PDB file of C-alpha atoms and ligand atoms in Angstrom:
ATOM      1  CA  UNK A 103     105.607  91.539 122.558  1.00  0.00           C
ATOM      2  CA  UNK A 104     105.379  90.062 125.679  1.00  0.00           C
ATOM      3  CA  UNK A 105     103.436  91.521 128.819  1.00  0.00           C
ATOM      4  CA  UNK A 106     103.425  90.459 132.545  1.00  0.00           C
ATOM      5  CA  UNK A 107      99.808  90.564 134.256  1.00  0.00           C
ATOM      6  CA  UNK A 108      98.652  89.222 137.655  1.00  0.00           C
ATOM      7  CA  UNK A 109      96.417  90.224 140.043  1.00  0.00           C
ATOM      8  CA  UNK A 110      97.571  93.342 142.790  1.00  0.00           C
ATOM      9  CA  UNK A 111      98.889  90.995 145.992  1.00  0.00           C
ATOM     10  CA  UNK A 112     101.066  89.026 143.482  1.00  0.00           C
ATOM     11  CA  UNK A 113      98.849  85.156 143.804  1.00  0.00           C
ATOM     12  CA  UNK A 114      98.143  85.292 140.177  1.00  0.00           C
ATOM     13  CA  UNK A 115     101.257  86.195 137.921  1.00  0.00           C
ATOM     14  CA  UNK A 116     101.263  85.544 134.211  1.00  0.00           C
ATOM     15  CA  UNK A 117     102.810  86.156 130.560  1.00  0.00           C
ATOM     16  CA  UNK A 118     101.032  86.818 127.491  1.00  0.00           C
ATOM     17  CA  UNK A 119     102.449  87.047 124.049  1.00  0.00           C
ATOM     18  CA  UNK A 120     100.881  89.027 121.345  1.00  0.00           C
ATOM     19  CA  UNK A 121     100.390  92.308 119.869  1.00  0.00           C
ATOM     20  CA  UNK A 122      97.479  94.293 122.102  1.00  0.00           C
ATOM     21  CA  UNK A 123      95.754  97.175 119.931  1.00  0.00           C
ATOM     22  CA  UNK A 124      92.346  96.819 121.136  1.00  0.00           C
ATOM     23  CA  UNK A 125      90.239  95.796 123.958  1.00  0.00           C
ATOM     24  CA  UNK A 126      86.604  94.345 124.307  1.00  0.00           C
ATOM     25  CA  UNK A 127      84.188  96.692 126.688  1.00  0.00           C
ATOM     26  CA  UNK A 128      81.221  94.445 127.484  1.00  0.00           C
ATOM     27  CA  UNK A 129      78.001  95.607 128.695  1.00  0.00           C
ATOM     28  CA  UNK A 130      76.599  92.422 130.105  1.00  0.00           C
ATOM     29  CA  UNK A 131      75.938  92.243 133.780  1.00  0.00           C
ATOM     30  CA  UNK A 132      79.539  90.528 134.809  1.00  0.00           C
ATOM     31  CA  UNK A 133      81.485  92.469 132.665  1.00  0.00           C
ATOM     32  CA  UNK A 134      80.351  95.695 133.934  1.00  0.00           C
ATOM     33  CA  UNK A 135      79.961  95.144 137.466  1.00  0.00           C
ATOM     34  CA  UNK A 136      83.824  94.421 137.412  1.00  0.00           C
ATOM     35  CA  UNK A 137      85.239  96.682 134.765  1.00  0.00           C
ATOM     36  CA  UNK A 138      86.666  94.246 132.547  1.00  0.00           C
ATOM     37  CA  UNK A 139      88.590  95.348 129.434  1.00  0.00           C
ATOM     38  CA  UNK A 140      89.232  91.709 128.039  1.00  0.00           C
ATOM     39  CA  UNK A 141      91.777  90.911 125.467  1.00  0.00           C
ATOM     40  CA  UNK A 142      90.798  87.496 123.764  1.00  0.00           C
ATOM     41  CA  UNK A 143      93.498  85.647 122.305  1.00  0.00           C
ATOM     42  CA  UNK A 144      94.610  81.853 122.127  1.00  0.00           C
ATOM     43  CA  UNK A 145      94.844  79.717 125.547  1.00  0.00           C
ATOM     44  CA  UNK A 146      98.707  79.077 124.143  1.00  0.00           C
ATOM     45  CA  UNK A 147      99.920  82.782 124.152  1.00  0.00           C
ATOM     46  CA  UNK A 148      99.213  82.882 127.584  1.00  0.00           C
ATOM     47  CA  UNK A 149     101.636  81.482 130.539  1.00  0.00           C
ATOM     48  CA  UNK A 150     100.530  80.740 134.128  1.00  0.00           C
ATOM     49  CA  UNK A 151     103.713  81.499 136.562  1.00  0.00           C
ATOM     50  CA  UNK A 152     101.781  80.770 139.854  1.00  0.00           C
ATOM     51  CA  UNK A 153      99.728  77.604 140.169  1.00  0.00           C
ATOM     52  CA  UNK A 154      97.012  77.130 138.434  1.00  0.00           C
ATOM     53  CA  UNK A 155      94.990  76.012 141.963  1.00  0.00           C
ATOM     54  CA  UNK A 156      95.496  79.932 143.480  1.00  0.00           C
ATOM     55  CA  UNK A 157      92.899  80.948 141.217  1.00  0.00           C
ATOM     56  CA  UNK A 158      89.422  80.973 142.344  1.00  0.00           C
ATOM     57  CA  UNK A 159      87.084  80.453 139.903  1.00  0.00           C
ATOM     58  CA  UNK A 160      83.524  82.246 139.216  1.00  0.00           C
ATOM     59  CA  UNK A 161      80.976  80.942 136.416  1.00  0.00           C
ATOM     60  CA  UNK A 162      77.850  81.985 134.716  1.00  0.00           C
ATOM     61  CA  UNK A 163      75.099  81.921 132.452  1.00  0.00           C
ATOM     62  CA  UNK A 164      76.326  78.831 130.219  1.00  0.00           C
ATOM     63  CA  UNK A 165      79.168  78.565 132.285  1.00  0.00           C
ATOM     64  CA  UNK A 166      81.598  78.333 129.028  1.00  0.00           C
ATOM     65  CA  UNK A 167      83.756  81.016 130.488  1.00  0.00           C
ATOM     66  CA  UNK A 168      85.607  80.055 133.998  1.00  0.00           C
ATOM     67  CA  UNK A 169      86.518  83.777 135.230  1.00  0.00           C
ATOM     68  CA  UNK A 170      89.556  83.832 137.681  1.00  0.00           C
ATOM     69  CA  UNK A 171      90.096  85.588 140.471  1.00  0.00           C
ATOM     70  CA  UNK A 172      92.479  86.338 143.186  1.00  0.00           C
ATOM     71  CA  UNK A 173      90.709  84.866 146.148  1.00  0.00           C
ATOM     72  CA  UNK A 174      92.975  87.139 148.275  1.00  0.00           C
ATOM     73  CA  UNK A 175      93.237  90.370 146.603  1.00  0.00           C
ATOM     74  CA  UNK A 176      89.915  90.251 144.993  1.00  0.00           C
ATOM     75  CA  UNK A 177      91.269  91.210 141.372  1.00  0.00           C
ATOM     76  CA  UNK A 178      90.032  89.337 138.116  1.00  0.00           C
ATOM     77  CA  UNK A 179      93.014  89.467 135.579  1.00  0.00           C
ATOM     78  CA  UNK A 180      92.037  86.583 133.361  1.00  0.00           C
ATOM     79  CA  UNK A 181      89.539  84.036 132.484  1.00  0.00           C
ATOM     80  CA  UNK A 182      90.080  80.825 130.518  1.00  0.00           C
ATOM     81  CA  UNK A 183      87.119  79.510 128.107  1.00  0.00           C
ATOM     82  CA  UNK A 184      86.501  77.731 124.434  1.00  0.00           C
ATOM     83  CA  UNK A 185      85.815  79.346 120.957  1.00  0.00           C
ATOM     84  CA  UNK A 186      82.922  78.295 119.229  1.00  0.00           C
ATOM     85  CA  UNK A 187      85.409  76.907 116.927  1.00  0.00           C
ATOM     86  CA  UNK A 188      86.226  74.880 119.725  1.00  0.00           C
ATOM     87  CA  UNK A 189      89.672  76.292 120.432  1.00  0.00           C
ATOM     88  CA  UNK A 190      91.225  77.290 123.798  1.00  0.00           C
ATOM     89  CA  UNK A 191      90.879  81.055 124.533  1.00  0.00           C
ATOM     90  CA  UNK A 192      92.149  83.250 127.295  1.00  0.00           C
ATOM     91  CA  UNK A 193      90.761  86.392 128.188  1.00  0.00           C
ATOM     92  CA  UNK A 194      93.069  88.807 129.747  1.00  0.00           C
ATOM     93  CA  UNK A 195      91.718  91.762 132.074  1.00  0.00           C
ATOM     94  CA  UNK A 196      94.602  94.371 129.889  1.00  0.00           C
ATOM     95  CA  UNK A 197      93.568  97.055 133.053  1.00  0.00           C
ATOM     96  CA  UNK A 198      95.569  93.775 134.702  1.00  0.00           C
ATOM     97  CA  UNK A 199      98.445  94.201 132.523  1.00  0.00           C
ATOM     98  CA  UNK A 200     102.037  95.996 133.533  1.00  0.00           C
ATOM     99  CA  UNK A 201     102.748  98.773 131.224  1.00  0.00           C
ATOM    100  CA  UNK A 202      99.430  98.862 129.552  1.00  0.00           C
ATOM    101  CA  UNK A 203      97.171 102.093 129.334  1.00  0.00           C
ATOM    102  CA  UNK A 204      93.617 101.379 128.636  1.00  0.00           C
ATOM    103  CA  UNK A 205      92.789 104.677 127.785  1.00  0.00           C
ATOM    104  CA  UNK A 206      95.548 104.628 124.454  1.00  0.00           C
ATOM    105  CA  UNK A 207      93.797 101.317 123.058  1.00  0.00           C
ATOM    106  CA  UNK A 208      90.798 100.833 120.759  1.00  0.00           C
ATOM    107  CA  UNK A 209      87.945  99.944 123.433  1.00  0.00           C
ATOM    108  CA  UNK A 210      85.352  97.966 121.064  1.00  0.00           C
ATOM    109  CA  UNK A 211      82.225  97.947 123.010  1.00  0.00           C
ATOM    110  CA  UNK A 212      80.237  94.332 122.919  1.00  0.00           C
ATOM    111  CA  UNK A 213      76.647  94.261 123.642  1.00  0.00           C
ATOM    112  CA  UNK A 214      76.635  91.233 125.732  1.00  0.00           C
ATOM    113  CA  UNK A 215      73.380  91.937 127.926  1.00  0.00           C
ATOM    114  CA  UNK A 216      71.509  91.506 125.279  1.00  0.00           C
ATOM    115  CA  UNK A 217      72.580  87.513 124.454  1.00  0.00           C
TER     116      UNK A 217
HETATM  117 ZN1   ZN B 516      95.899  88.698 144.610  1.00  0.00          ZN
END
């Protein structure tokens, strides 16, 4: 299945491919200050359709996430990072997602203020 996200004024506009069933709920201070519900899933799957330089870019802690956002609309659809595997992720914000509703999918909670 394929599913359009992007952030509300249109800046950030992408395609993911995959089969979404669940969604990771993380406690950690980032996480829950902006309500993510993050969908991890491999850098490939995921298509940019606006340019790469509208997204504004936040970091943290290790700084082995980059966390987008739309520097006009505010919204935080995705962020880009590397596995400890070493592979290239993407984590999609599914509340982000067209046709998606969070409430129907299995939230698995992460306890990510504690790392
Ligand atoms: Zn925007």
């Amino acid at each position: 299945m394929i599913y359009q996200g992007g952030c509300h004024c249109g800046k950030i506009a992408f395609e993911v491919e995959g089969e979404l069933t669940q969604a990771i709920e993380c406690n950690c201070s980032h996480c829950s200050k902006k309500g993510y519900l993050l969908w991890f899933l491999p850098r490939e799957q995921l298509r940019l359709s606006t340019p790469e330089d509208a997204l504004a870019t936040y970091t943290f802690n290790k700084h082995v996430i980059k966390h987008h956002y739309c520097p006009d609309c505010g919204c935080a659809p995705l962020g880009f990072g590397v596995s400890p595997s070493g592979a290239a992720m993407a984590a999609v914000n599914v509340r982000c997602l067209a046709g998606v509703t969070p409430s129907a999918l299995t939230i698995v909670p992460v306890d990510g203020r504690s790392y």
